[in-house]
Tab-separated table of C-alpha atoms in Angstrom:
chain	number	residue	atom	x	y	z
A	1	MET	CA	0.000	0.000	0.000
A	2	VAL	CA	1.389	3.396	-1.042
A	3	LEU	CA	0.590	6.286	1.295
A	4	GLY	CA	0.209	9.969	0.498
A	5	LEU	CA	-0.853	13.209	2.171
A	6	ARG	CA	-4.048	15.160	1.616
A	7	SER	CA	-3.425	18.513	3.302
A	8	ALA	CA	-4.740	22.033	3.743
A	9	LEU	CA	-2.907	25.191	4.790
A	10	GLY	CA	-4.057	28.537	6.123
A	11	SER	CA	-2.468	31.634	7.641
A	12	ASP	CA	-3.917	34.757	9.206
A	13	VAL	CA	-2.428	37.910	10.701
A	14	GLY	CA	-4.572	37.587	13.850
A	15	ARG	CA	-6.257	40.400	15.778
A	16	ARG	CA	-3.306	42.194	17.391
A	17	ARG	CA	-0.510	42.143	14.792
A	18	THR	CA	-0.093	44.533	11.884
A	19	SER	CA	1.829	42.087	9.678
A	20	ASN	CA	2.101	38.337	9.224
A	21	GLN	CA	5.540	36.925	10.060
A	22	ASP	CA	4.401	33.288	9.744
A	23	SER	CA	5.036	31.243	6.604
A	24	GLY	CA	3.818	27.819	5.550
A	25	ALA	CA	3.946	25.433	2.615
A	26	THR	CA	2.615	22.032	1.573
A	27	THR	CA	3.188	19.607	-1.278
A	28	GLY	CA	2.206	15.987	-1.719
A	29	ARG	CA	4.978	14.971	0.674
A	30	LEU	CA	6.233	18.121	2.464
A	31	LEU	CA	4.568	20.058	5.290
A	32	ILE	CA	6.292	23.051	6.911
A	33	VAL	CA	5.375	25.952	9.217
A	34	ALA	CA	7.821	28.692	10.218
A	35	ASP	CA	7.028	31.480	12.691
A	36	GLY	CA	9.261	34.526	12.276
A	37	MET	CA	10.510	35.797	15.600
A	38	GLY	CA	8.115	38.630	16.359
A	39	GLY	CA	10.396	40.397	18.800
A	40	HIS	CA	13.202	40.661	16.269
A	41	ALA	CA	13.758	42.504	13.024
A	42	HIS	CA	12.271	41.136	9.842
A	43	GLY	CA	10.835	37.856	11.096
A	44	GLU	CA	8.828	37.586	7.888
A	45	ILE	CA	12.069	37.404	5.877
A	46	ALA	CA	13.392	34.662	8.151
A	47	SER	CA	10.268	32.504	7.913
A	48	ALA	CA	9.802	33.015	4.164
A	49	THR	CA	13.453	32.242	3.415
A	50	THR	CA	13.360	29.074	5.497
A	51	VAL	CA	10.162	27.801	3.895
A	52	SER	CA	11.589	28.517	0.440
A	53	VAL	CA	14.731	26.511	1.235
A	54	PHE	CA	12.621	23.523	2.277
A	55	THR	CA	10.416	23.651	-0.812
A	56	GLU	CA	13.549	23.828	-2.973
A	57	LEU	CA	14.878	20.748	-1.138
A	58	GLU	CA	11.657	18.815	-1.733
A	59	ALA	CA	11.655	19.727	-5.425
A	60	ARG	CA	15.157	18.384	-6.031
A	61	LEU	CA	14.831	15.172	-4.018
A	62	PRO	CA	14.170	11.984	-6.029
A	63	GLN	CA	10.708	10.466	-6.013
A	64	ASP	CA	12.035	7.362	-4.247
A	65	LEU	CA	13.563	8.428	-0.930
A	66	THR	CA	14.428	4.912	0.260
A	67	ASP	CA	18.189	5.439	0.051
A	68	VAL	CA	18.199	9.131	0.975
A	69	ASP	CA	19.612	10.223	4.355
A	70	LEU	CA	16.757	12.560	5.205
A	71	ALA	CA	18.217	13.622	8.562
A	72	ALA	CA	21.274	14.877	6.684
A	73	GLU	CA	19.131	16.543	4.005
A	74	LEU	CA	16.942	18.326	6.555
A	75	THR	CA	19.987	19.432	8.541
A	76	GLU	CA	21.570	20.764	5.369
A	77	ALA	CA	18.383	22.679	4.558
A	78	LEU	CA	18.418	24.291	8.000
A	79	ASN	CA	22.086	25.190	7.587
A	80	ASP	CA	21.357	26.615	4.135
A	81	ALA	CA	18.556	28.778	5.534
A	82	THR	CA	20.821	29.994	8.324
A	83	ASP	CA	23.560	30.876	5.826
A	84	ARG	CA	21.133	32.801	3.611
A	85	LEU	CA	19.835	34.791	6.567
A	86	ALA	CA	23.365	35.509	7.789
A	87	ARG	CA	24.413	36.773	4.350
A	88	ARG	CA	21.320	38.969	4.165
A	89	ALA	CA	22.050	40.394	7.616
A	90	ALA	CA	25.673	41.057	6.645
A	91	ASP	CA	24.467	43.127	3.684
A	92	GLU	CA	21.639	44.788	5.618
A	93	PRO	CA	22.657	45.277	9.269
A	94	GLU	CA	19.117	46.185	10.345
A	95	MET	CA	18.210	42.527	9.741
A	96	ARG	CA	20.670	41.161	12.271
A	97	GLY	CA	18.919	39.071	14.883
A	98	MET	CA	16.035	37.944	12.684
A	99	GLY	CA	15.005	34.357	13.239
A	100	THR	CA	12.250	31.796	12.960
A	101	THR	CA	10.852	28.597	14.384
A	102	VAL	CA	10.523	25.554	12.127
A	103	VAL	CA	8.329	22.460	12.168
A	104	SER	CA	8.475	20.192	9.149
A	105	LEU	CA	7.407	16.722	8.037
A	106	LEU	CA	8.627	14.971	4.881
A	107	LEU	CA	6.899	11.773	3.775
A	108	THR	CA	9.001	8.817	2.708
A	109	GLY	CA	7.230	5.502	2.224
A	110	ASP	CA	5.617	4.562	5.533
A	111	GLN	CA	7.457	7.166	7.617
A	112	LEU	CA	7.657	10.913	8.083
A	113	ALA	CA	11.002	12.622	8.669
A	114	LEU	CA	10.539	15.342	11.311
A	115	ALA	CA	12.559	18.504	11.913
A	116	HIS	CA	11.786	20.949	14.739
A	117	ILE	CA	13.262	24.105	16.251
A	118	GLY	CA	11.365	26.526	18.517
A	119	ASP	CA	7.815	26.493	19.830
A	120	SER	CA	5.706	25.769	16.773
A	121	ARG	CA	4.190	22.309	17.198
A	122	ILE	CA	3.259	19.050	15.495
A	123	TYR	CA	0.340	16.947	16.732
A	124	LEU	CA	-0.809	13.477	15.673
A	125	LEU	CA	-4.378	12.201	15.896
A	126	ARG	CA	-4.389	8.402	15.625
A	127	GLY	CA	-7.230	6.096	16.605
A	128	GLY	CA	-9.011	8.982	18.303
A	129	GLU	CA	-6.017	9.776	20.546
A	130	LEU	CA	-4.122	13.067	20.280
A	131	SER	CA	-0.380	13.217	20.952
A	132	ARG	CA	2.214	15.960	20.571
A	133	LEU	CA	5.307	15.008	18.587
A	134	THR	CA	7.396	18.083	19.425
A	135	HIS	CA	8.808	19.505	22.639
A	136	ASP	CA	8.850	23.311	22.923
A	137	HIS	CA	12.297	24.892	22.975
A	138	THR	CA	11.264	27.623	25.404
A	139	MET	CA	12.434	28.866	28.772
A	140	VAL	CA	9.057	28.047	30.295
A	141	GLN	CA	9.087	24.462	28.964
A	142	GLN	CA	12.527	24.086	30.505
A	143	LEU	CA	11.105	25.208	33.860
A	144	VAL	CA	8.320	22.631	33.497
A	145	ASP	CA	10.842	19.902	32.664
A	146	GLN	CA	12.830	20.824	35.779
A	147	GLY	CA	9.701	20.674	37.931
A	148	GLN	CA	9.879	24.355	38.882
A	149	ILE	CA	6.419	25.217	37.508
A	150	THR	CA	3.336	23.249	36.444
A	151	LEU	CA	1.844	23.000	32.978
A	152	GLU	CA	-1.042	25.164	34.170
A	153	GLU	CA	1.378	27.852	35.371
A	154	ALA	CA	3.319	27.601	32.115
A	155	ALA	CA	0.206	28.361	30.068
A	156	HIS	CA	-0.033	31.813	31.684
A	157	HIS	CA	3.631	32.535	32.365
A	158	PRO	CA	4.602	36.072	31.234
A	159	ARG	CA	7.743	34.733	29.492
A	160	ARG	CA	6.155	31.697	27.841
A	161	SER	CA	7.243	32.859	24.367
A	162	VAL	CA	10.954	33.244	25.187
A	163	LEU	CA	12.791	30.784	22.928
A	164	MET	CA	15.840	28.792	23.962
A	165	ARG	CA	16.387	27.546	20.409
A	166	ALA	CA	15.506	29.005	17.013
A	167	LEU	CA	16.894	29.271	13.503
A	168	SER	CA	18.644	32.630	13.369
A	169	THR	CA	21.542	34.656	12.015
A	170	ASP	CA	23.446	34.307	15.293
A	171	HIS	CA	24.386	30.617	15.484
A	172	ALA	CA	24.178	27.226	13.781
A	173	PRO	CA	20.780	25.532	14.047
A	174	ASP	CA	20.252	22.849	16.706
A	175	PRO	CA	17.166	20.930	15.554
A	176	ASP	CA	15.302	17.950	16.948
A	177	LEU	CA	15.211	15.290	14.206
A	178	ASP	CA	13.058	12.160	14.276
A	179	ARG	CA	11.252	9.552	12.192
A	180	VAL	CA	7.529	8.872	12.673
A	181	ASP	CA	5.807	5.715	11.444
A	182	VAL	CA	2.613	6.572	9.567
A	183	LEU	CA	-0.658	4.734	9.105
A	184	ALA	CA	-3.553	5.365	6.749
A	185	GLY	CA	-6.102	7.399	8.686
A	186	ASP	CA	-3.553	9.413	10.666
A	187	ARG	CA	-4.227	13.151	10.900
A	188	TYR	CA	-1.404	15.646	11.552
A	189	LEU	CA	-1.500	19.254	12.688
A	190	LEU	CA	1.458	21.607	12.248
A	191	CYS	CA	0.887	25.058	13.708
A	192	SER	CA	2.482	28.235	14.990
A	193	ASP	CA	1.933	29.333	18.578
A	194	GLY	CA	-0.795	31.675	17.389
A	195	VAL	CA	-2.962	28.550	17.497
A	196	THR	CA	-1.747	26.965	20.725
A	197	ALA	CA	-1.595	30.231	22.689
A	198	VAL	CA	-5.391	30.250	22.460
A	199	LEU	CA	-6.507	26.645	21.960
A	200	ASP	CA	-5.587	23.954	24.475
A	201	ASP	CA	-5.127	20.279	23.654
A	202	GLU	CA	-8.771	19.514	24.422
A	203	ALA	CA	-9.949	22.063	21.850
A	204	LEU	CA	-7.413	20.824	19.281
A	205	HIS	CA	-8.539	17.241	19.842
A	206	ARG	CA	-12.173	18.166	19.360
A	207	GLU	CA	-11.527	19.920	16.050
A	208	LEU	CA	-9.088	17.365	14.648
A	209	ALA	CA	-11.317	14.421	15.594
A	210	SER	CA	-14.276	15.836	13.674
A	211	ASP	CA	-15.362	14.386	10.337
A	212	ALA	CA	-14.500	17.675	8.622
A	213	GLU	CA	-12.060	17.785	5.713
A	214	PRO	CA	-8.584	19.269	6.329
A	215	ASP	CA	-9.472	22.640	4.769
A	216	GLN	CA	-12.532	22.933	6.989
A	217	VAL	CA	-10.495	22.130	10.104
A	218	VAL	CA	-7.847	24.726	9.193
A	219	THR	CA	-10.541	27.371	8.682
A	220	ARG	CA	-12.117	26.459	11.999
A	221	LEU	CA	-8.814	26.581	13.941
A	222	ILE	CA	-8.000	30.033	12.577
A	223	ALA	CA	-11.511	31.285	13.393
A	224	LEU	CA	-11.347	29.928	16.948
A	225	ALA	CA	-7.897	31.427	17.543
A	226	ASN	CA	-9.206	34.810	16.397
A	227	GLU	CA	-12.345	34.452	18.518
A	228	GLY	CA	-10.015	33.851	21.470
A	229	GLY	CA	-8.326	37.186	20.879
A	230	GLY	CA	-5.948	36.405	18.008
A	231	PRO	CA	-2.892	37.571	20.008
A	232	ASP	CA	-0.395	36.437	17.362
A	233	ASN	CA	-0.164	35.397	13.723
A	234	ILE	CA	-2.000	32.124	13.131
A	235	THR	CA	-0.813	29.391	10.760
A	236	ALA	CA	-2.022	25.798	10.569
A	237	ILE	CA	-1.608	22.777	8.338
A	238	VAL	CA	-3.908	19.777	8.685
A	239	ALA	CA	-2.869	16.669	6.757
A	240	ASP	CA	-4.537	13.270	6.430
A	241	VAL	CA	-2.546	10.165	5.540
A	242	VAL	CA	-4.390	8.380	2.734
A	243	GLU	CA	-3.806	5.609	0.270
A	244	ILE	CA	-2.308	7.201	-2.794
A	245	ASP	CA	-5.271	6.155	-4.951
A	246	ASP	CA	-7.409	8.397	-2.760
A	247	VAL	CA	-5.421	11.464	-3.800
A	248	ASP	CA	-6.456	13.246	-6.972
A	249	GLY	CA	-3.574	12.825	-9.371
A	250	PRO	CA	0.033	12.006	-8.399
A	251	GLY	CA	0.051	14.433	-5.466
A	252	GLN	CA	-0.626	17.992	-4.420
A	253	ASP	CA	1.116	20.896	-6.072
A	254	LEU	CA	3.050	23.395	-3.974
A	255	ARG	CA	0.867	25.660	-1.856
A	256	ILE	CA	2.213	28.553	0.200
A	257	ALA	CA	0.673	30.936	2.723
A	258	GLY	CA	1.597	33.782	5.023
A	259	ALA	CA	4.715	35.891	4.569
A	260	VAL	CA	6.254	33.609	1.941
A	261	ALA	CA	3.157	34.072	-0.239
A	262	GLU	CA	3.036	37.831	0.346
A	263	ILE	CA	6.703	38.216	-0.580
A	264	ALA	CA	6.270	36.043	-3.690
A	265	THR	CA	3.318	38.183	-4.777
A	266	ALA	CA	5.258	41.402	-4.165
A	267	ASP	CA	8.153	40.110	-6.271
C-alpha cells in the first residue's frame, strides 16, 4: 500500500498584529510551518526564506527516498537557511537578529522525517487519541521539565514565548530530528503558537477528531484562535494520511501561505 498526504494550509495575521511573520507550505509529501521571531527585526524574511529553502529541497529530491539520508538533508536545509539569513544580515545590518521557528514533516514511504526548532508544534491524531510530537524549545518548557512550575502555570507565564532555540543569524541551528511511522487514517496538525496560545489540547482534539475535511479544520482553527483574541499570527496545516489512490492525481502541487506568499506576490 502506497501512502500519500491530503493537506490544507491557512495563515492569518490575527487580531493584534499589523503584519504576518508566519510562513507555511505544503506539497504531496512536504509540510512546513515557520514562525518569524516577532520580537526581532524582519521575522517575515526569516520565515519566508526558510520555507523557500525547504520547498527547494523537496523539489530536487528523487521520487524514491528509500536510500536518501533525510536527517542529513533536513539538517543541510536548516544550515542553508541559516547561511542565507546571515548573508542577508551582513548586507543589511538592520536585519541582524532575525530568526524563525521551524516544524516540518517529509513523507518517505511509511514514515515521516521530522525537523523541529522553537515552539511551533506538530500533533498526531491516531485512533481517536491526540499526541504531541514536538517539545517546545522555550524557557518556560525548561522550567516545566525541571519541575519548577506546572503545565497550568506555564500556560499563563509572562515569558512563555521566550525561545531557547531558534533558527537565526546568530548561530548554527540545533534541531530535533526524528522519524515517525505513519498509518492510513492518521491526521497531523502543524501550527504556529498563534494557534496553541489560544486553543488547548482539548480544543485541538475536538476539532481534529471531527469528520471535517482538512481545509474545513484549518478554517475552523483560525476562526477559533481569532475568537479567542488572536494575540499572534495564526498558521495551521492539517494533513490526512491516505492511500495514494485516494489522492487526486500524483500528489498535491506546492501551496504557500503567510509571509512567503506575500513576498512572492510582491516580487
